[in-house]
Coordinates of C-alpha atoms in Angstrom, one line a residue:
M70 CA 53.7 85.9 93.6
S71 CA 57.3 86.1 92.6
K72 CA 58.5 83.3 90.3
K73 CA 60.6 80.7 92.4
K74 CA 64.0 80.4 91.2
R75 CA 65.3 77.7 89.5
D76 CA 68.4 75.4 90.2
Y77 CA 71.3 76.8 88.9
Y78 CA 72.7 73.0 88.1
E79 CA 69.4 72.4 86.3
I80 CA 69.4 75.9 84.0
L81 CA 73.2 74.5 82.8
G82 CA 72.0 71.1 82.5
V83 CA 74.7 69.7 84.4
A84 CA 75.4 67.7 87.5
K85 CA 75.9 68.9 90.9
G86 CA 79.3 67.3 90.6
A87 CA 80.2 68.8 87.6
S88 CA 83.7 70.5 86.7
A89 CA 84.4 73.9 85.9
D90 CA 85.2 72.8 82.2
E91 CA 81.4 70.9 81.9
I92 CA 80.0 74.0 83.5
K93 CA 82.0 76.4 81.0
K94 CA 81.3 74.3 77.7
A95 CA 77.1 74.2 78.9
Y96 CA 76.9 77.9 79.6
R97 CA 78.9 78.6 76.0
K98 CA 76.1 76.1 74.1
L99 CA 72.7 77.7 75.7
A100 CA 74.1 81.1 75.7
V101 CA 74.8 81.4 71.8
K102 CA 71.3 79.3 71.5
L103 CA 69.3 81.9 73.9
H104 CA 70.9 85.1 73.3
P105 CA 68.7 88.3 72.8
D106 CA 70.3 89.2 69.7
K107 CA 69.7 85.9 67.9
N108 CA 66.0 85.8 69.2
P109 CA 65.0 89.5 68.5
G110 CA 61.7 90.1 70.4
D111 CA 61.8 87.2 72.6
K112 CA 60.7 88.0 75.9
A113 CA 61.4 84.3 77.1
A114 CA 64.2 83.9 75.1
E115 CA 65.9 87.2 77.0
D116 CA 64.7 86.4 80.9
N117 CA 66.4 82.6 80.2
F118 CA 69.8 84.3 79.1
K119 CA 69.7 86.5 82.3
E120 CA 68.8 83.2 84.4
L121 CA 71.3 81.5 82.6
G122 CA 74.2 84.2 83.2
E123 CA 73.2 84.2 86.7
A124 CA 73.8 80.4 87.3
Y125 CA 76.7 80.5 85.5
E126 CA 78.6 83.3 87.5
A127 CA 77.3 81.5 91.0
L128 CA 78.6 78.2 89.8
S129 CA 81.9 79.3 87.9
D130 CA 83.2 81.2 90.8
A131 CA 84.5 78.3 93.7
D132 CA 83.6 80.4 96.6
K133 CA 79.9 81.1 95.2
R134 CA 79.6 77.8 94.3
A135 CA 80.3 76.5 98.2
A136 CA 78.0 79.4 99.1
Y137 CA 74.9 78.3 96.7
D138 CA 75.7 74.2 97.5
R139 CA 75.6 74.8 101.2
Y140 CA 73.0 77.7 101.5
G141 CA 71.0 77.4 97.9
H142 CA 69.7 80.9 96.8
A143 CA 69.8 82.2 100.2
A144 CA 73.4 82.6 99.7
F145 CA 72.9 85.7 97.6
A146 CA 69.5 86.9 99.3
Q147 CA 69.8 90.2 100.8
G148 CA 71.9 90.3 103.9
G149 CA 72.3 86.9 103.4
G150 CA 75.1 84.0 103.6
P151 CA 78.4 84.5 103.5
A152 CA 79.0 84.7 99.8
R153 CA 77.5 88.3 99.4
G154 CA 75.5 90.7 101.3
G155 CA 73.3 91.9 99.0
G156 CA 71.7 90.7 96.0
G157 CA 72.4 91.1 92.3
F158 CA 74.7 89.8 89.8
H159 CA 76.7 91.4 87.0
D160 CA 75.5 92.2 83.5
P161 CA 74.6 88.9 81.8
F162 CA 76.1 90.7 78.5
D163 CA 79.4 91.2 80.5
I164 CA 79.7 87.6 81.4
F165 CA 78.7 86.7 77.6
R166 CA 81.8 89.0 76.6
E167 CA 84.0 87.6 79.5
V168 CA 83.4 83.9 78.4
F169 CA 84.0 84.4 75.1
G170 CA 86.6 86.8 74.9
G171 CA 85.5 90.0 73.1
G172 CA 82.1 92.8 72.4
G173 CA 82.4 93.1 68.7
G174 CA 85.7 93.0 67.7
G175 CA 85.8 94.5 64.3
G176 CA 88.7 95.6 62.2
G177 CA 89.2 92.3 60.9
G178 CA 89.3 90.7 64.3
G179 CA 86.0 89.1 64.2
G180 CA 84.6 89.2 67.8
I181 CA 81.5 87.1 69.0
F182 CA 78.9 88.8 67.9
E183 CA 79.9 88.7 64.1
Q184 CA 81.0 84.6 64.7
F185 CA 77.2 83.9 65.7
F186 CA 74.9 87.0 64.8
G187 CA 76.4 88.7 61.9
G188 CA 76.3 92.2 63.8
G189 CA 78.1 94.6 66.6
G190 CA 76.4 93.7 69.5
G191 CA 72.6 94.7 68.9
G192 CA 72.9 98.2 69.7
R193 CA 74.3 97.3 73.1
Q194 CA 78.3 97.9 72.5
D195 CA 78.3 101.2 74.0
R196 CA 77.3 99.8 77.3
E197 CA 79.4 96.7 76.9
N198 CA 82.1 98.4 76.1
R199 CA 82.2 100.8 79.4
Q200 CA 84.8 100.1 81.9
R201 CA 83.7 98.2 84.9
G202 CA 84.7 99.8 88.3
S203 CA 86.9 97.4 90.9
D204 CA 85.8 95.4 93.2
L205 CA 87.0 96.1 96.7
R206 CA 87.5 94.6 99.8
Y207 CA 86.8 95.5 103.6
D208 CA 87.9 94.2 106.9
M209 CA 85.8 94.1 109.8
Q210 CA 86.0 92.9 113.0
I211 CA 82.7 91.9 115.1
T212 CA 82.1 90.7 118.7
L213 CA 80.7 87.0 119.2
E214 CA 77.4 88.8 120.2
E215 CA 76.9 90.5 117.0
A216 CA 78.2 87.3 115.4
A217 CA 75.3 85.6 117.5
F218 CA 72.3 88.8 117.4
G219 CA 73.2 89.9 114.1
A220 CA 73.7 93.9 113.9
E221 CA 73.7 96.6 111.8
K222 CA 76.8 98.5 111.1
E223 CA 77.5 101.7 109.1
I224 CA 81.4 101.7 107.4
E225 CA 83.3 104.2 105.5
V226 CA 84.8 103.7 102.0
S227 CA 87.6 105.9 100.2
K228 CA 87.1 104.6 96.7
P229 CA 86.4 106.4 93.1
S230 CA 83.0 107.0 93.1
A231 CA 81.1 109.1 90.0
C232 CA 81.6 112.7 90.0
G233 CA 79.9 115.1 91.4
V234 CA 80.5 117.7 88.7
C235 CA 79.9 115.9 85.6
G236 CA 77.7 113.1 87.0
G237 CA 80.3 110.6 85.9
T238 CA 80.2 111.5 81.9
G239 CA 83.5 112.8 82.3
A240 CA 82.7 115.8 80.1
E241 CA 82.1 119.7 80.9
K242 CA 78.7 120.8 81.1
G243 CA 77.9 121.2 77.8
S244 CA 80.6 119.4 76.1
R245 CA 79.7 116.4 73.9
V246 CA 80.4 113.1 74.0
V247 CA 81.7 111.8 70.6
T248 CA 82.7 108.5 69.1
C249 CA 86.5 107.5 69.9
N250 CA 88.3 108.1 66.6
T251 CA 91.3 105.6 67.7
C252 CA 88.8 102.5 67.7
G253 CA 86.2 103.7 66.0
G254 CA 83.6 103.3 68.7
R255 CA 84.3 99.6 69.6
G256 CA 86.2 100.1 72.4
Q257 CA 88.7 97.5 71.3
V258 CA 92.0 98.0 68.9
V259 CA 93.0 95.4 66.7
S260 CA 96.7 94.9 65.9
S261 CA 98.7 92.1 63.7
R262 CA 101.6 90.3 65.1
G263 CA 102.5 87.8 62.5
F264 CA 99.7 85.3 61.6
F265 CA 97.8 86.5 64.7
Q266 CA 95.5 89.3 65.3
V267 CA 95.4 90.4 68.7
S268 CA 92.7 92.6 70.4
Q269 CA 93.3 95.1 73.1
T270 CA 91.5 97.8 75.2
C271 CA 91.4 100.6 73.3
P272 CA 94.1 103.2 75.3
R273 CA 92.6 106.5 74.1
C274 CA 88.7 105.7 75.3
L275 CA 89.7 102.9 77.8
G276 CA 87.2 100.5 76.4
T277 CA 84.3 102.8 76.2
G278 CA 84.3 103.4 72.7
Q279 CA 83.8 107.5 73.8
T280 CA 85.5 110.7 74.0
V281 CA 84.4 113.7 75.4
E282 CA 85.3 117.4 73.3
K283 CA 86.1 119.0 76.5
P284 CA 87.0 116.9 79.7
C285 CA 85.6 117.5 83.1
A286 CA 88.1 119.6 85.2
E287 CA 87.1 118.2 88.5
C288 CA 87.8 114.2 87.1
R289 CA 90.0 114.7 84.3
G290 CA 87.5 113.5 82.0
E291 CA 87.7 110.3 84.2
G292 CA 83.8 110.4 85.3
R293 CA 84.9 109.8 89.0
S294 CA 86.9 111.0 91.6
E295 CA 87.9 109.7 95.1
Q296 CA 85.2 110.1 97.8
T297 CA 84.6 108.6 101.2
T298 CA 81.0 106.9 101.3
R299 CA 79.5 106.0 104.2
I300 CA 78.0 102.2 103.6
K301 CA 75.3 100.5 105.9
L302 CA 75.7 96.8 106.2
R303 CA 73.4 93.8 108.1
I304 CA 75.4 91.3 109.8
P305 CA 73.0 88.2 109.6
P306 CA 72.9 86.1 113.2
G307 CA 75.3 83.0 112.8
I308 CA 77.5 84.3 110.6
E309 CA 80.9 82.9 111.0
D310 CA 84.6 83.9 111.0
G311 CA 85.9 84.4 107.3
S312 CA 82.8 85.0 105.9
R313 CA 82.3 87.7 103.3
L314 CA 79.4 89.8 102.6
R315 CA 78.7 91.4 99.3
S316 CA 77.6 94.7 98.8
T317 CA 76.7 95.3 95.2
G318 CA 77.4 98.0 93.3
N319 CA 79.5 99.6 96.4
G320 CA 83.1 99.2 94.9
E321 CA 84.7 101.6 92.6
A322 CA 82.3 103.4 90.1
G323 CA 83.0 102.4 86.6
V324 CA 85.1 104.5 84.0
R325 CA 82.5 107.3 82.3
G326 CA 79.1 106.0 83.5
G327 CA 80.4 102.4 83.5
Q328 CA 78.9 99.8 85.9
S329 CA 80.3 100.0 89.6
G330 CA 82.2 97.3 91.1
D331 CA 81.2 95.2 94.4
L332 CA 82.2 95.7 97.5
Y333 CA 83.1 92.4 99.8
V334 CA 83.4 93.0 103.9
V335 CA 85.1 90.0 105.3
I336 CA 84.4 89.4 108.6
H337 CA 86.5 88.6 111.5
V338 CA 85.3 87.5 114.9
K339 CA 86.9 88.8 118.0
E340 CA 87.9 86.2 120.6
H341 CA 85.6 86.0 123.4
E342 CA 86.8 86.1 126.8
I343 CA 84.7 83.2 128.2
F344 CA 83.3 81.2 125.2
E345 CA 84.9 78.9 122.6
R346 CA 83.0 78.4 119.0
E347 CA 82.9 75.6 116.6
E348 CA 80.4 75.8 114.2
S349 CA 76.9 76.6 115.9
N350 CA 78.5 75.0 119.1
L351 CA 79.9 77.0 122.0
F352 CA 82.3 75.6 124.6
C353 CA 83.1 76.8 128.3
D354 CA 85.0 76.0 131.4
L355 CA 83.5 76.5 134.6
P356 CA 85.2 76.5 138.1
V357 CA 83.3 74.7 140.6
S358 CA 84.2 74.6 144.5
F359 CA 85.7 71.1 145.5
A360 CA 82.5 71.1 148.4
M361 CA 80.1 71.7 145.5
A362 CA 81.3 68.9 143.0
A363 CA 81.8 66.8 146.1
L364 CA 77.8 67.9 147.1
G365 CA 76.3 68.7 144.5
G366 CA 74.0 71.6 143.9
E367 CA 72.9 74.3 141.2
L368 CA 74.8 76.8 139.3
N369 CA 74.5 79.9 137.5
V370 CA 76.2 79.9 134.2
P371 CA 76.9 82.3 131.8
T372 CA 75.5 82.1 128.4
L373 CA 74.9 84.9 125.4
H374 CA 71.3 85.0 126.4
G375 CA 72.0 85.7 129.9
E376 CA 72.5 83.4 132.9
A377 CA 71.0 80.2 133.2
Q378 CA 70.9 77.4 135.9
L379 CA 72.8 74.2 135.6
K380 CA 72.6 71.3 138.0
I381 CA 75.4 69.8 139.0
P382 CA 75.1 66.2 140.2
A383 CA 77.2 64.8 143.4
G384 CA 80.4 63.6 143.0
T385 CA 81.2 65.3 140.0
Q386 CA 84.5 65.1 138.6
S387 CA 87.0 67.4 137.2
G388 CA 86.5 67.7 133.1
A389 CA 83.0 66.5 133.3
T390 CA 81.2 68.3 130.9
F391 CA 77.4 69.2 130.7
K392 CA 75.2 70.1 127.3
M393 CA 73.0 73.0 127.4
R394 CA 70.8 72.8 124.5
G395 CA 70.1 75.7 122.8
K396 CA 72.4 78.0 124.5
G397 CA 75.0 78.3 121.6
M398 CA 75.0 80.1 118.3
P399 CA 72.1 80.5 115.5
E400 CA 72.8 78.5 112.6
L401 CA 72.9 80.9 109.4
Q402 CA 69.8 81.3 107.4
S403 CA 68.3 78.8 109.8
T404 CA 66.2 78.7 112.9
D405 CA 68.1 75.9 114.5
V406 CA 70.7 77.2 117.2
G407 CA 73.4 75.2 118.9
D408 CA 74.2 73.9 122.4
L409 CA 76.6 75.5 125.2
H410 CA 79.2 72.5 126.3
V411 CA 80.0 73.2 129.9
R412 CA 83.2 71.7 131.2
I413 CA 83.4 71.4 135.2
V414 CA 86.5 72.5 136.2
I415 CA 87.5 71.9 140.1
A416 CA 88.7 75.4 141.6
V417 CA 91.7 74.6 144.1
P418 CA 92.4 77.2 147.0
K419 CA 95.3 78.6 146.9
K420 CA 95.5 80.3 150.5
L421 CA 93.7 78.6 153.3
T422 CA 93.3 79.5 157.1
A423 CA 95.4 77.4 159.9
E424 CA 91.5 76.4 160.8
Q425 CA 90.8 75.5 157.1
K426 CA 93.8 73.7 156.8
H427 CA 93.1 71.6 159.9
K428 CA 89.7 70.8 158.8
L429 CA 91.0 69.7 155.8
Q430 CA 93.2 67.1 157.1
E431 CA 91.1 65.8 159.6
F432 CA 88.5 65.6 156.5
A433 CA 91.7 63.5 154.3
E434 CA 92.4 61.3 157.3
L435 CA 88.2 60.6 157.4
L436 CA 89.0 59.3 153.8
G437 CA 92.3 57.4 154.4
D438 CA 93.9 59.8 152.6
E439 CA 98.4 59.7 153.5
V440 CA 98.6 63.6 154.2
P441 CA 102.1 64.7 155.6
P442 CA 101.8 67.5 158.3
P443 CA 101.7 70.8 156.9
H444 CA 104.6 71.7 158.6
K445 CA 107.2 69.2 157.1
S446 CA 109.5 70.8 154.4
F447 CA 109.6 69.0 151.0
F448 CA 112.8 67.3 151.9
E449 CA 111.3 65.8 154.8
R450 CA 108.8 64.3 153.2
A451 CA 110.9 62.9 150.2
R452 CA 113.0 61.2 152.8
E453 CA 110.1 59.5 154.3
F454 CA 108.8 58.6 151.1
F455 CA 112.4 56.8 150.0
Q456 CA 112.4 55.0 153.4

């Protein structure tokens, strides 16, 4: 049985309304305490460190935090809520580096590992210094029906992917990968500017800490090349316009075997010719004849699930709205379904035969309506009105 995930706010020890600064401060305090390099051989500490990184990543990003507050852990489940389209978080050690501003320093730079752990990163430096690939955005248009029932989509994305010749290493076959002699394998170079020392990504190895003796001719030593990739994506039922689905690892490939970025798919729901949507509810106008509105009856109403019967009471007025329960949109990550609101619009015929006009005039007279003879012009009727 899988372990139940803990609440992210509980992991960080902050209130749900905590500010971004409070969240970051809480993370920094706990990250130093739980870092595996400070707790060698402690599996529980390492698991808690990874859990902490996941919680911080979710709550430090405004969009991810809003999704979590609304959907909980389901927001980041496989194919789940608007924040992601696949599970998975960034490497907790990468998050640690970003927060504390460095992965080892050296050369007098005084990196975070030296400050807290007195070492160079516990043997993880090569992995941490590899340059992560960039995240990508893809805009997808879907129909209202696909938003309601979900769909399986396949998209094509042109992006830097791991080189098929060198396998992402950036080296020709048989060529060795060696430590960068510019940064000494740290991936960072430190320069002095007056009283300050500035750490920057090594311009030669691009932060990987390594170079190759003979670069791959296909990718010129970068370890990646432009390729078109087909990606399958599941659209969850109830998704809203503007939602983002995250496909983990389907962004740009990292440099020389670095971690791949993520692909964010932004959903755009097309306007429907019949229905308008407000959250999980749908709205539509239903044209009804004067006779049906006056006498009452039953009509077939279009819904996303097929036609359904609606009873029209006698004497229904134009603009009256009827609610058809459970005929709207499903709510994301829920079994609840919204309603369909049908607004009655009295349809006035544009053309009448002579007999129809005569009958209608007789009917109006029976109601006591003052209806001028149809042969009178507008000006004649106007003169009579002002007499």
